[in-house]
Amino acid sequence: MVGVLALQGDFAEHAAAMRRAGFATRLIRSPAQLAGLDALVLPGGESSTMIRLLTVEGLWEPLGAVLRSGLPVLATCAGAILLAERVEPEQRSYGLLPIHVVRNGYGRQLHSGTFRLESDVLPAGTTATFIRAPRIVDAGDCEVLARRDGDPVLVRRGPILAAGFHPELQPDHPVTRLFTAALGGAGGVQRHAPALP
Ligand code: GLN
């Protein structure tokens, strides 16, 4: 059961990507829905809005406890900002990933787009969509799995996989597969099922 934080942002696309990979999903909007998850997705969106809604819904602390419990987490864009140890401009975060991010570090909407990634673990030619993306200016002791023009854009540390881009917007994206392959279980059997149109 993969939980997808569903307060704001592109949670629906993430849930669809996880279902396409063969996993059951649960949209997370209240603390009770955090029980019994096997993995968690923190989607992209607007991190400042997510922080406000997490606080209003009484989710900030319970979500933190789940994140600290060590279950596998896929955090993309705003989701990665929520986990970063250092956020610029300064903003509340869980500090579970030793990265330093600059919000909107590639410029605003005008500079959003699809870019080719450099990576030893993703297939050659893999591209990714960046939307008002955070720039990871320091990846600390995270493993850097992909770069864009030399900057780290996909990092892993323990159970956390964090991307500055949006794998869920491309069907069967290698980063989605990288995450789901590590989950195994019932979903693992079907994870090579063809993507829906
Ligand atoms: N700019 C957003 C933020 O700072 C992140 C954008 C995204 O998630 N696509 O939270």
PDB file of C-alpha atoms and ligand atoms in Angstrom:
ATOM      1  CA  MET A   1       0.000   0.000   0.000  1.00  0.00           C
ATOM      2  CA  VAL A   2       1.613   3.188  -1.223  1.00  0.00           C
ATOM      3  CA  GLY A   3       0.408   6.382   0.450  1.00  0.00           C
ATOM      4  CA  VAL A   4       0.430   9.556  -1.607  1.00  0.00           C
ATOM      5  CA  LEU A   5       0.282  12.842   0.290  1.00  0.00           C
ATOM      6  CA  ALA A   6      -2.754  14.480  -1.290  1.00  0.00           C
ATOM      7  CA  LEU A   7      -3.121  17.931   0.232  1.00  0.00           C
ATOM      8  CA  GLN A   8      -2.022  19.845  -2.853  1.00  0.00           C
ATOM      9  CA  GLY A   9      -0.018  19.431  -6.035  1.00  0.00           C
ATOM     10  CA  ASP A  10       0.147  16.565  -8.514  1.00  0.00           C
ATOM     11  CA  PHE A  11      -0.780  13.714  -6.193  1.00  0.00           C
ATOM     12  CA  ALA A  12      -3.289  12.277  -8.696  1.00  0.00           C
ATOM     13  CA  GLU A  13      -0.545  11.733 -11.296  1.00  0.00           C
ATOM     14  CA  HIS A  14       1.658  10.042  -8.688  1.00  0.00           C
ATOM     15  CA  ALA A  15      -1.171   7.762  -7.549  1.00  0.00           C
ATOM     16  CA  ALA A  16      -1.865   6.847 -11.185  1.00  0.00           C
ATOM     17  CA  ALA A  17       1.829   6.103 -11.780  1.00  0.00           C
ATOM     18  CA  MET A  18       1.936   3.833  -8.724  1.00  0.00           C
ATOM     19  CA  ARG A  19      -1.235   2.020  -9.814  1.00  0.00           C
ATOM     20  CA  ARG A  20       0.199   1.556 -13.304  1.00  0.00           C
ATOM     21  CA  ALA A  21       3.198  -0.047 -11.606  1.00  0.00           C
ATOM     22  CA  GLY A  22       0.809  -2.493  -9.941  1.00  0.00           C
ATOM     23  CA  PHE A  23       0.527  -1.033  -6.431  1.00  0.00           C
ATOM     24  CA  ALA A  24      -2.504  -0.185  -4.341  1.00  0.00           C
ATOM     25  CA  THR A  25      -2.563   3.479  -3.369  1.00  0.00           C
ATOM     26  CA  ARG A  26      -4.126   5.560  -0.634  1.00  0.00           C
ATOM     27  CA  LEU A  27      -4.464   9.339  -0.774  1.00  0.00           C
ATOM     28  CA  ILE A  28      -3.270  10.800   2.535  1.00  0.00           C
ATOM     29  CA  ARG A  29      -5.238  13.748   3.889  1.00  0.00           C
ATOM     30  CA  SER A  30      -5.540  12.943   7.586  1.00  0.00           C
ATOM     31  CA  PRO A  31      -3.348  11.340  10.276  1.00  0.00           C
ATOM     32  CA  ALA A  32      -5.463   8.145  10.473  1.00  0.00           C
ATOM     33  CA  GLN A  33      -4.707   7.415   6.813  1.00  0.00           C
ATOM     34  CA  LEU A  34      -1.000   7.056   7.624  1.00  0.00           C
ATOM     35  CA  ALA A  35      -1.498   3.702   9.346  1.00  0.00           C
ATOM     36  CA  GLY A  36      -0.210   0.548   7.667  1.00  0.00           C
ATOM     37  CA  LEU A  37       1.603   2.078   4.713  1.00  0.00           C
ATOM     38  CA  ASP A  38       4.450   0.232   2.986  1.00  0.00           C
ATOM     39  CA  ALA A  39       5.761   3.279   1.153  1.00  0.00           C
ATOM     40  CA  LEU A  40       5.014   6.956   0.766  1.00  0.00           C
ATOM     41  CA  VAL A  41       5.105   9.515  -2.034  1.00  0.00           C
ATOM     42  CA  LEU A  42       5.501  13.234  -1.394  1.00  0.00           C
ATOM     43  CA  PRO A  43       4.417  14.913  -4.630  1.00  0.00           C
ATOM     44  CA  GLY A  44       5.407  18.148  -6.287  1.00  0.00           C
ATOM     45  CA  GLY A  45       3.342  21.264  -5.917  1.00  0.00           C
ATOM     46  CA  GLU A  46       3.985  24.287  -3.752  1.00  0.00           C
ATOM     47  CA  SER A  47       5.974  23.425  -0.645  1.00  0.00           C
ATOM     48  CA  SER A  48       4.897  26.516   1.319  1.00  0.00           C
ATOM     49  CA  THR A  49       1.231  25.631   0.742  1.00  0.00           C
ATOM     50  CA  MET A  50       1.874  22.011   1.707  1.00  0.00           C
ATOM     51  CA  ILE A  51       3.507  23.108   4.957  1.00  0.00           C
ATOM     52  CA  ARG A  52       0.498  25.277   5.782  1.00  0.00           C
ATOM     53  CA  LEU A  53      -1.966  22.468   5.004  1.00  0.00           C
ATOM     54  CA  LEU A  54       0.100  19.861   6.887  1.00  0.00           C
ATOM     55  CA  THR A  55      -0.108  22.120   9.923  1.00  0.00           C
ATOM     56  CA  VAL A  56      -3.828  22.895   9.537  1.00  0.00           C
ATOM     57  CA  GLU A  57      -4.712  19.198   9.111  1.00  0.00           C
ATOM     58  CA  GLY A  58      -2.655  18.131  12.128  1.00  0.00           C
ATOM     59  CA  LEU A  59      -0.434  16.080   9.837  1.00  0.00           C
ATOM     60  CA  TRP A  60       2.970  17.675  10.363  1.00  0.00           C
ATOM     61  CA  GLU A  61       3.994  15.594  13.384  1.00  0.00           C
ATOM     62  CA  PRO A  62       2.338  12.267  12.437  1.00  0.00           C
ATOM     63  CA  LEU A  63       3.807  12.459   8.941  1.00  0.00           C
ATOM     64  CA  GLY A  64       7.212  13.213  10.445  1.00  0.00           C
ATOM     65  CA  ALA A  65       6.972  10.107  12.615  1.00  0.00           C
ATOM     66  CA  VAL A  66       6.158   7.961   9.563  1.00  0.00           C
ATOM     67  CA  LEU A  67       9.003   9.506   7.568  1.00  0.00           C
ATOM     68  CA  ARG A  68      11.444   8.864  10.406  1.00  0.00           C
ATOM     69  CA  SER A  69      10.273   5.241  10.724  1.00  0.00           C
ATOM     70  CA  GLY A  70      12.340   4.393   7.656  1.00  0.00           C
ATOM     71  CA  LEU A  71       9.701   3.338   5.145  1.00  0.00           C
ATOM     72  CA  PRO A  72      10.601   3.897   1.472  1.00  0.00           C
ATOM     73  CA  VAL A  73       9.831   7.458   0.369  1.00  0.00           C
ATOM     74  CA  LEU A  74       9.724   8.960  -3.119  1.00  0.00           C
ATOM     75  CA  ALA A  75       9.888  12.748  -2.816  1.00  0.00           C
ATOM     76  CA  THR A  76       9.629  14.907  -5.907  1.00  0.00           C
ATOM     77  CA  CYS A  77      10.170  18.604  -6.291  1.00  0.00           C
ATOM     78  CA  ALA A  78       8.145  20.297  -3.501  1.00  0.00           C
ATOM     79  CA  GLY A  79       8.216  16.918  -1.720  1.00  0.00           C
ATOM     80  CA  ALA A  80      12.007  16.955  -1.799  1.00  0.00           C
ATOM     81  CA  ILE A  81      11.975  20.500  -0.413  1.00  0.00           C
ATOM     82  CA  LEU A  82       9.900  19.242   2.544  1.00  0.00           C
ATOM     83  CA  LEU A  83      12.644  16.732   3.402  1.00  0.00           C
ATOM     84  CA  ALA A  84      15.684  18.959   2.882  1.00  0.00           C
ATOM     85  CA  GLU A  85      17.978  19.839   5.732  1.00  0.00           C
ATOM     86  CA  ARG A  86      18.462  23.368   4.423  1.00  0.00           C
ATOM     87  CA  VAL A  87      15.952  25.372   2.352  1.00  0.00           C
ATOM     88  CA  GLU A  88      16.562  28.744   0.762  1.00  0.00           C
ATOM     89  CA  PRO A  89      14.745  31.079   1.301  1.00  0.00           C
ATOM     90  CA  GLU A  90      14.435  29.623   4.767  1.00  0.00           C
ATOM     91  CA  GLN A  91      11.357  27.497   5.317  1.00  0.00           C
ATOM     92  CA  ARG A  92      10.237  24.809   7.741  1.00  0.00           C
ATOM     93  CA  SER A  93      11.244  21.284   6.730  1.00  0.00           C
ATOM     94  CA  TYR A  94      11.694  17.783   8.117  1.00  0.00           C
ATOM     95  CA  GLY A  95      15.468  17.906   7.653  1.00  0.00           C
ATOM     96  CA  LEU A  96      15.712  14.182   6.923  1.00  0.00           C
ATOM     97  CA  LEU A  97      17.789  14.544   3.772  1.00  0.00           C
ATOM     98  CA  PRO A  98      21.167  16.302   4.057  1.00  0.00           C
ATOM     99  CA  ILE A  99      20.624  18.444   0.962  1.00  0.00           C
ATOM    100  CA  HIS A 100      20.633  22.213   0.548  1.00  0.00           C
ATOM    101  CA  VAL A 101      17.957  23.377  -1.910  1.00  0.00           C
ATOM    102  CA  VAL A 102      17.177  26.746  -3.423  1.00  0.00           C
ATOM    103  CA  ARG A 103      13.475  26.990  -4.234  1.00  0.00           C
ATOM    104  CA  ASN A 104      12.771  27.970  -7.835  1.00  0.00           C
ATOM    105  CA  GLY A 105      16.517  27.763  -8.333  1.00  0.00           C
ATOM    106  CA  TYR A 106      16.214  27.368 -12.110  1.00  0.00           C
ATOM    107  CA  GLY A 107      14.005  30.405 -12.560  1.00  0.00           C
ATOM    108  CA  ARG A 108      10.241  30.524 -12.718  1.00  0.00           C
ATOM    109  CA  GLN A 109       7.655  29.013 -15.071  1.00  0.00           C
ATOM    110  CA  LEU A 110       9.374  30.384 -18.176  1.00  0.00           C
ATOM    111  CA  HIS A 111      12.420  28.227 -17.501  1.00  0.00           C
ATOM    112  CA  SER A 112      10.456  25.053 -16.858  1.00  0.00           C
ATOM    113  CA  GLY A 113      10.710  22.253 -19.384  1.00  0.00           C
ATOM    114  CA  THR A 114      12.010  18.821 -20.226  1.00  0.00           C
ATOM    115  CA  PHE A 115      15.737  18.206 -19.990  1.00  0.00           C
ATOM    116  CA  ARG A 116      18.081  15.311 -20.573  1.00  0.00           C
ATOM    117  CA  LEU A 117      19.608  13.728 -17.479  1.00  0.00           C
ATOM    118  CA  GLU A 118      23.147  12.491 -17.016  1.00  0.00           C
ATOM    119  CA  SER A 119      23.130   9.255 -15.054  1.00  0.00           C
ATOM    120  CA  ASP A 120      24.901   5.957 -14.628  1.00  0.00           C
ATOM    121  CA  VAL A 121      21.801   4.195 -13.291  1.00  0.00           C
ATOM    122  CA  LEU A 122      19.034   5.483 -15.624  1.00  0.00           C
ATOM    123  CA  PRO A 123      18.789   4.454 -19.280  1.00  0.00           C
ATOM    124  CA  ALA A 124      20.764   6.618 -21.700  1.00  0.00           C
ATOM    125  CA  GLY A 125      18.667   9.490 -23.024  1.00  0.00           C
ATOM    126  CA  THR A 126      16.321   9.632 -20.017  1.00  0.00           C
ATOM    127  CA  THR A 127      14.609  13.014 -19.859  1.00  0.00           C
ATOM    128  CA  ALA A 128      12.746  14.678 -17.010  1.00  0.00           C
ATOM    129  CA  THR A 129      10.279  17.523 -16.627  1.00  0.00           C
ATOM    130  CA  PHE A 130      11.266  20.376 -14.341  1.00  0.00           C
ATOM    131  CA  ILE A 131       8.594  22.837 -13.182  1.00  0.00           C
ATOM    132  CA  ARG A 132       9.755  25.771 -11.053  1.00  0.00           C
ATOM    133  CA  ALA A 133      12.178  23.231  -9.708  1.00  0.00           C
ATOM    134  CA  PRO A 134      14.379  23.480  -6.645  1.00  0.00           C
ATOM    135  CA  ARG A 135      18.098  23.538  -7.350  1.00  0.00           C
ATOM    136  CA  ILE A 136      20.068  21.119  -5.178  1.00  0.00           C
ATOM    137  CA  VAL A 137      23.169  23.198  -4.496  1.00  0.00           C
ATOM    138  CA  ASP A 138      24.657  20.708  -2.033  1.00  0.00           C
ATOM    139  CA  ALA A 139      23.796  17.012  -1.917  1.00  0.00           C
ATOM    140  CA  GLY A 140      25.657  16.361   1.336  1.00  0.00           C
ATOM    141  CA  ASP A 141      26.470  12.677   1.698  1.00  0.00           C
ATOM    142  CA  CYS A 142      23.571  11.566  -0.500  1.00  0.00           C
ATOM    143  CA  GLU A 143      24.249   9.280  -3.410  1.00  0.00           C
ATOM    144  CA  VAL A 144      23.771  11.366  -6.575  1.00  0.00           C
ATOM    145  CA  LEU A 145      21.977   9.189  -9.152  1.00  0.00           C
ATOM    146  CA  ALA A 146      21.385  11.798 -11.858  1.00  0.00           C
ATOM    147  CA  ARG A 147      22.461  15.292 -12.807  1.00  0.00           C
ATOM    148  CA  ARG A 148      21.219  18.032 -15.089  1.00  0.00           C
ATOM    149  CA  ASP A 149      24.013  20.158 -16.525  1.00  0.00           C
ATOM    150  CA  GLY A 150      26.215  18.974 -13.699  1.00  0.00           C
ATOM    151  CA  ASP A 151      23.763  19.750 -10.863  1.00  0.00           C
ATOM    152  CA  PRO A 152      22.450  16.864  -8.737  1.00  0.00           C
ATOM    153  CA  VAL A 153      18.745  16.327  -9.521  1.00  0.00           C
ATOM    154  CA  LEU A 154      18.149  12.787  -8.240  1.00  0.00           C
ATOM    155  CA  VAL A 155      19.563  11.713  -4.906  1.00  0.00           C
ATOM    156  CA  ARG A 156      19.186   8.719  -2.627  1.00  0.00           C
ATOM    157  CA  ARG A 157      19.965   8.233   1.008  1.00  0.00           C
ATOM    158  CA  GLY A 158      18.765   5.150   2.851  1.00  0.00           C
ATOM    159  CA  PRO A 159      15.050   4.667   2.095  1.00  0.00           C
ATOM    160  CA  ILE A 160      14.583   8.133   0.572  1.00  0.00           C
ATOM    161  CA  LEU A 161      14.710   8.772  -3.173  1.00  0.00           C
ATOM    162  CA  ALA A 162      14.352  12.476  -3.984  1.00  0.00           C
ATOM    163  CA  ALA A 163      14.052  14.166  -7.362  1.00  0.00           C
ATOM    164  CA  GLY A 164      13.974  17.815  -8.353  1.00  0.00           C
ATOM    165  CA  PHE A 165      11.733  16.899 -11.298  1.00  0.00           C
ATOM    166  CA  HIS A 166       8.432  15.148 -12.068  1.00  0.00           C
ATOM    167  CA  PRO A 167       8.793  11.489 -13.109  1.00  0.00           C
ATOM    168  CA  GLU A 168       5.032  10.964 -12.687  1.00  0.00           C
ATOM    169  CA  LEU A 169       4.331  13.184 -15.710  1.00  0.00           C
ATOM    170  CA  GLN A 170       5.997  10.692 -18.062  1.00  0.00           C
ATOM    171  CA  PRO A 171       4.481   7.199 -18.327  1.00  0.00           C
ATOM    172  CA  ASP A 172       6.622   4.418 -16.890  1.00  0.00           C
ATOM    173  CA  HIS A 173       9.478   6.822 -16.131  1.00  0.00           C
ATOM    174  CA  PRO A 174      12.723   5.064 -15.082  1.00  0.00           C
ATOM    175  CA  VAL A 175      12.688   6.887 -11.740  1.00  0.00           C
ATOM    176  CA  THR A 176       9.220   5.529 -10.956  1.00  0.00           C
ATOM    177  CA  ARG A 177      10.557   2.077 -11.834  1.00  0.00           C
ATOM    178  CA  LEU A 178      13.657   2.613  -9.709  1.00  0.00           C
ATOM    179  CA  PHE A 179      11.391   3.309  -6.736  1.00  0.00           C
ATOM    180  CA  THR A 180       8.815   0.580  -7.323  1.00  0.00           C
ATOM    181  CA  ALA A 181      11.445  -2.055  -8.114  1.00  0.00           C
ATOM    182  CA  ALA A 182      12.802  -1.611  -4.600  1.00  0.00           C
ATOM    183  CA  LEU A 183       9.328  -2.142  -3.099  1.00  0.00           C
ATOM    184  CA  GLY A 184       8.770  -5.669  -4.400  1.00  0.00           C
ATOM    185  CA  GLY A 185       5.653  -7.271  -2.940  1.00  0.00           C
ATOM    186  CA  ALA A 186       2.479  -7.819  -4.936  1.00  0.00           C
ATOM    187  CA  GLY A 187       3.159  -4.770  -7.060  1.00  0.00           C
ATOM    188  CA  GLY A 188       6.543  -6.117  -8.019  1.00  0.00           C
ATOM    189  CA  VAL A 189       4.985  -8.925 -10.017  1.00  0.00           C
ATOM    190  CA  GLN A 190       3.199  -6.489 -12.288  1.00  0.00           C
ATOM    191  CA  ARG A 191       5.606  -3.627 -12.330  1.00  0.00           C
ATOM    192  CA  HIS A 192       6.635  -4.233 -15.925  1.00  0.00           C
ATOM    193  CA  ALA A 193       3.042  -4.049 -17.108  1.00  0.00           C
ATOM    194  CA  PRO A 194       2.750  -1.693 -20.074  1.00  0.00           C
ATOM    195  CA  ALA A 195       1.866   1.875 -19.229  1.00  0.00           C
ATOM    196  CA  LEU A 196      -1.674   2.992 -19.934  1.00  0.00           C
ATOM    197  CA  PRO A 197      -2.005   5.538 -22.730  1.00  0.00           C
TER     198      PRO A 197
HETATM  199  N1  GLN B   1       8.451  25.875  -6.688  1.00  0.00           N
HETATM  200  C1  GLN B   1       7.840  24.903  -5.836  1.00  0.00           C
HETATM  201  C2  GLN B   1       8.234  25.115  -4.389  1.00  0.00           C
HETATM  202  O1  GLN B   1       9.086  25.872  -4.106  1.00  0.00           O
HETATM  203  C3  GLN B   1       8.192  23.504  -6.250  1.00  0.00           C
HETATM  204  C4  GLN B   1       7.693  23.250  -7.653  1.00  0.00           C
HETATM  205  C5  GLN B   1       7.259  21.855  -7.911  1.00  0.00           C
HETATM  206  O2  GLN B   1       7.007  21.065  -7.004  1.00  0.00           O
HETATM  207  N2  GLN B   1       7.102  21.563  -9.163  1.00  0.00           N
HETATM  208  O3  GLN B   1       7.690  24.503  -3.534  1.00  0.00           O
END
